[in-house]
Amino acid sequence: MPESSSHPDQTLAEGLLTRWTALFAAPEAEPYGEQLLRRWSEPQRKYHTLRHLAATLQVIDRLAGHADDADLVRLAAWFHDAIYAPDRSENEERSARLAEKVLPELGVADEAIAEVARLVRLTAAHDPAPGDRNGEVLCDADLAILGAPPQVYAGYTAAVRAEYAFVPEEDFRAGRATILEHLLTKKPSLYRTQPAQATFGPRAEANLRSELARLRDKVPPVT
């Protein structure tokens, strides 16, 4: 990706690659970052794209003081959707295994690799245990889009629907409603860090309830 200047997200990709290489002392890290960027740019992705990766990293930066090791959380963000096929349910597991394969080649310590892989797997349910500070930061960053302004949230929901275009409308509505209901009942709250809850929490609840009402009433999405 970074070698193609015609790509619409070229500037974003270049900035992300700079962020990736900054996580390593080894110059050989750059080709691995380029491979990850290509994964994040696959055509089946409409929401889980470079922009989602960049947004997740930006929120991690904002919440970094809460993490025990913010750089490990950043590494987990790079891998958390590195393998993404909307028609498969084991994306997080496959992405964690990719991290376990790639990171040893970059000289990352075994303990750090285990933590990154654990964090990637955690994004399947977004349910970090109390006191899991790294997990709380990653999950809050991954779910930050839920607390976006309504028009941005509408773009997110449209992109998710596009990723699942192969699912019949009635089935999609039912499945999506189940997910939203689960998110609305998360305890102690949807976001686990105080800054994320304060910044995103109220708007996320409003967005989720509004979308759920539209799904139940079969109202077309906001555009």
Coordinates of C-alpha atoms in Angstrom, one line a residue:
M1 CA 0.0 0.0 0.0
P2 CA 2.5 2.7 0.9
E3 CA 4.2 2.3 -2.4
S4 CA 1.1 3.3 -4.3
S5 CA 0.7 7.1 -4.3
S6 CA -2.7 6.8 -6.1
H7 CA -4.5 5.2 -3.2
P8 CA -7.1 7.5 -1.6
D9 CA -5.8 6.7 1.8
Q10 CA -2.1 7.0 0.9
T11 CA -1.4 9.8 3.3
L12 CA -3.1 8.0 6.1
A13 CA -1.2 4.8 5.3
E14 CA 2.1 6.6 5.3
G15 CA 1.3 8.1 8.7
L16 CA 0.3 4.7 10.1
L17 CA 3.4 3.1 8.8
T18 CA 5.5 5.7 10.6
R19 CA 3.6 4.9 13.8
W20 CA 4.2 1.2 13.3
T21 CA 7.9 1.5 12.8
A22 CA 8.2 3.7 15.8
L23 CA 7.1 0.8 18.0
F24 CA 10.3 -1.2 17.1
A25 CA 14.0 -0.5 17.2
A26 CA 14.5 -2.9 14.2
P27 CA 14.5 -1.4 10.7
E28 CA 13.1 -4.6 9.3
A29 CA 9.8 -3.8 10.9
E30 CA 8.7 -1.7 8.0
P31 CA 7.8 -4.5 5.6
Y32 CA 5.7 -6.1 8.2
G33 CA 3.8 -2.9 8.7
E34 CA 3.3 -2.7 4.9
Q35 CA 1.9 -6.2 4.9
L36 CA -0.5 -5.2 7.7
L37 CA -1.6 -2.1 5.9
R38 CA -2.5 -4.3 2.9
R39 CA -4.6 -6.5 5.1
W40 CA -6.4 -3.5 6.5
S41 CA -7.1 -2.3 2.9
E42 CA -8.8 -5.5 1.6
P43 CA -11.9 -4.9 -0.6
Q44 CA -14.3 -6.6 1.7
R45 CA -13.7 -4.0 4.4
K46 CA -16.1 -1.0 4.5
Y47 CA -15.8 -0.1 8.2
H48 CA -12.8 -2.2 9.4
T49 CA -10.4 -0.2 7.3
L50 CA -7.3 1.9 7.8
R51 CA -9.5 4.7 9.1
H52 CA -10.8 2.4 11.9
L53 CA -7.2 1.5 12.7
A54 CA -6.2 5.1 12.8
A55 CA -9.2 6.1 14.9
T56 CA -8.5 3.3 17.4
L57 CA -4.9 4.4 17.8
Q58 CA -5.9 8.0 18.3
V59 CA -8.2 7.0 21.2
I60 CA -5.5 4.8 22.7
D61 CA -3.3 7.8 22.7
R62 CA -5.9 9.7 24.7
L63 CA -6.3 6.9 27.2
A64 CA -2.6 5.9 27.3
G65 CA -2.2 7.1 30.9
H66 CA -4.7 4.4 32.0
A67 CA -2.9 1.5 30.4
D68 CA -0.1 -0.5 32.1
D69 CA 1.7 -0.6 28.8
A70 CA 0.3 1.6 26.1
D71 CA 2.7 0.4 23.4
L72 CA 1.5 -3.2 23.8
V73 CA -2.1 -1.9 23.5
R74 CA -1.1 -0.1 20.3
L75 CA 0.4 -3.3 18.9
A76 CA -2.8 -5.1 19.8
A77 CA -4.8 -2.5 17.9
W78 CA -2.7 -3.1 14.8
F79 CA -3.5 -6.8 14.9
H80 CA -7.1 -6.8 16.4
D81 CA -8.8 -6.8 13.0
A82 CA -5.8 -7.7 10.8
I83 CA -7.7 -10.8 9.6
Y84 CA -11.3 -9.8 8.9
A85 CA -13.8 -11.8 6.9
P86 CA -17.4 -10.8 7.6
D87 CA -18.7 -14.3 6.9
R88 CA -16.5 -15.9 9.6
S89 CA -16.7 -15.9 13.3
E90 CA -13.1 -16.5 14.4
N91 CA -11.5 -13.4 13.1
E92 CA -10.1 -12.3 16.5
E93 CA -8.6 -15.8 17.1
R94 CA -7.0 -15.8 13.6
S95 CA -5.7 -12.2 14.2
A96 CA -4.2 -13.2 17.5
R97 CA -2.4 -16.1 15.9
L98 CA -1.1 -13.8 13.3
A99 CA 0.4 -11.6 16.0
E100 CA 1.9 -14.7 17.6
K101 CA 3.5 -15.6 14.3
V102 CA 4.8 -12.1 13.3
L103 CA 6.0 -10.6 16.5
P104 CA 8.7 -13.2 17.3
E105 CA 10.2 -12.4 13.9
L106 CA 10.6 -8.8 15.1
G107 CA 12.3 -9.7 18.3
V108 CA 9.4 -9.0 20.6
A109 CA 9.7 -10.8 24.0
D110 CA 7.5 -13.8 24.6
E111 CA 5.7 -12.2 27.5
A112 CA 4.8 -9.1 25.4
I113 CA 3.6 -11.3 22.6
A114 CA 1.4 -13.2 24.9
E115 CA -0.1 -10.0 26.2
V116 CA -0.7 -8.6 22.7
A117 CA -2.4 -11.9 21.6
R118 CA -4.5 -11.9 24.8
L119 CA -5.7 -8.3 24.1
V120 CA -6.6 -9.2 20.5
R121 CA -8.7 -12.1 21.6
L122 CA -10.4 -9.8 24.2
T123 CA -11.9 -7.7 21.4
A124 CA -14.2 -10.7 20.5
A125 CA -16.4 -9.9 23.5
H126 CA -15.1 -6.5 24.7
D127 CA -15.4 -7.6 28.3
P128 CA -12.2 -6.9 30.2
A129 CA -11.9 -8.1 33.7
P130 CA -11.9 -5.4 36.5
G131 CA -8.3 -4.1 36.8
D132 CA -7.3 -5.2 33.3
R133 CA -6.1 -1.8 32.4
N134 CA -4.6 -2.7 29.0
G135 CA -7.8 -4.5 28.1
E136 CA -10.0 -1.6 29.2
V137 CA -8.1 0.8 27.0
L138 CA -8.1 -1.4 23.9
C139 CA -11.8 -2.2 24.2
D140 CA -12.8 1.4 24.9
A141 CA -10.8 2.6 21.9
D142 CA -12.3 -0.1 19.7
L143 CA -15.9 0.9 20.7
A144 CA -15.3 4.6 20.6
I145 CA -17.2 4.9 17.3
L146 CA -20.4 4.1 19.2
G147 CA -20.1 7.4 20.9
A148 CA -19.5 9.4 17.7
P149 CA -21.8 12.3 16.6
P150 CA -25.0 11.0 15.0
Q151 CA -24.0 11.6 11.4
V152 CA -20.7 9.8 11.9
Y153 CA -22.5 7.0 13.7
A154 CA -24.8 6.7 10.7
G155 CA -21.8 6.3 8.4
Y156 CA -20.5 3.6 10.6
T157 CA -23.8 1.7 10.6
A158 CA -24.0 2.0 6.8
A159 CA -20.5 0.6 6.5
V160 CA -21.2 -2.3 8.7
R161 CA -24.3 -3.1 6.7
A162 CA -22.2 -3.0 3.5
E163 CA -19.8 -5.5 5.0
Y164 CA -22.7 -7.8 5.7
A165 CA -24.4 -7.2 2.3
F166 CA -24.6 -11.0 1.8
V167 CA -27.0 -11.3 4.8
P168 CA -30.7 -11.0 4.1
E169 CA -32.3 -7.8 5.6
E170 CA -34.5 -9.5 8.1
D171 CA -31.6 -11.7 9.4
F172 CA -29.3 -8.7 9.6
R173 CA -31.8 -6.7 11.6
A174 CA -32.3 -9.5 14.1
G175 CA -28.6 -10.1 14.5
R176 CA -27.7 -6.5 14.8
A177 CA -30.5 -5.9 17.3
T178 CA -29.1 -8.7 19.5
I179 CA -25.7 -7.1 19.4
L180 CA -27.1 -3.6 20.4
E181 CA -29.1 -5.1 23.2
H182 CA -26.0 -6.8 24.6
L183 CA -24.0 -3.5 24.4
L184 CA -26.7 -1.6 26.2
T185 CA -26.7 -4.0 29.1
K186 CA -22.9 -4.2 29.6
K187 CA -21.9 -3.9 33.2
P188 CA -20.7 -1.8 35.0
S189 CA -20.8 0.3 31.8
L190 CA -20.1 0.1 28.1
Y191 CA -16.8 1.9 28.6
R192 CA -14.5 0.9 31.4
T193 CA -12.2 3.9 31.6
Q194 CA -13.5 7.1 33.2
P195 CA -12.4 9.4 30.3
A196 CA -14.0 7.2 27.7
Q197 CA -17.2 6.9 29.6
A198 CA -17.4 10.6 30.1
T199 CA -16.5 11.4 26.5
F200 CA -18.4 8.7 24.6
G201 CA -20.8 7.1 27.1
P202 CA -24.0 9.2 26.9
R203 CA -23.9 9.7 23.2
A204 CA -23.2 6.0 22.7
E205 CA -26.3 5.0 24.6
A206 CA -28.4 7.5 22.6
N207 CA -26.9 6.2 19.3
L208 CA -27.5 2.5 20.2
R209 CA -31.1 3.1 21.4
S210 CA -31.9 5.1 18.3
E211 CA -30.5 2.4 16.0
L212 CA -32.3 -0.3 17.9
A213 CA -35.6 1.5 17.6
R214 CA -35.1 1.9 13.9
L215 CA -34.3 -1.8 13.5
R216 CA -37.4 -2.8 15.5
D217 CA -39.7 -0.4 13.6
K218 CA -38.0 -1.2 10.2
V219 CA -37.3 2.5 9.7
P220 CA -34.6 3.3 7.1
P221 CA -31.2 4.3 8.6
V222 CA -30.3 7.9 8.9
T223 CA -28.3 9.2 5.9

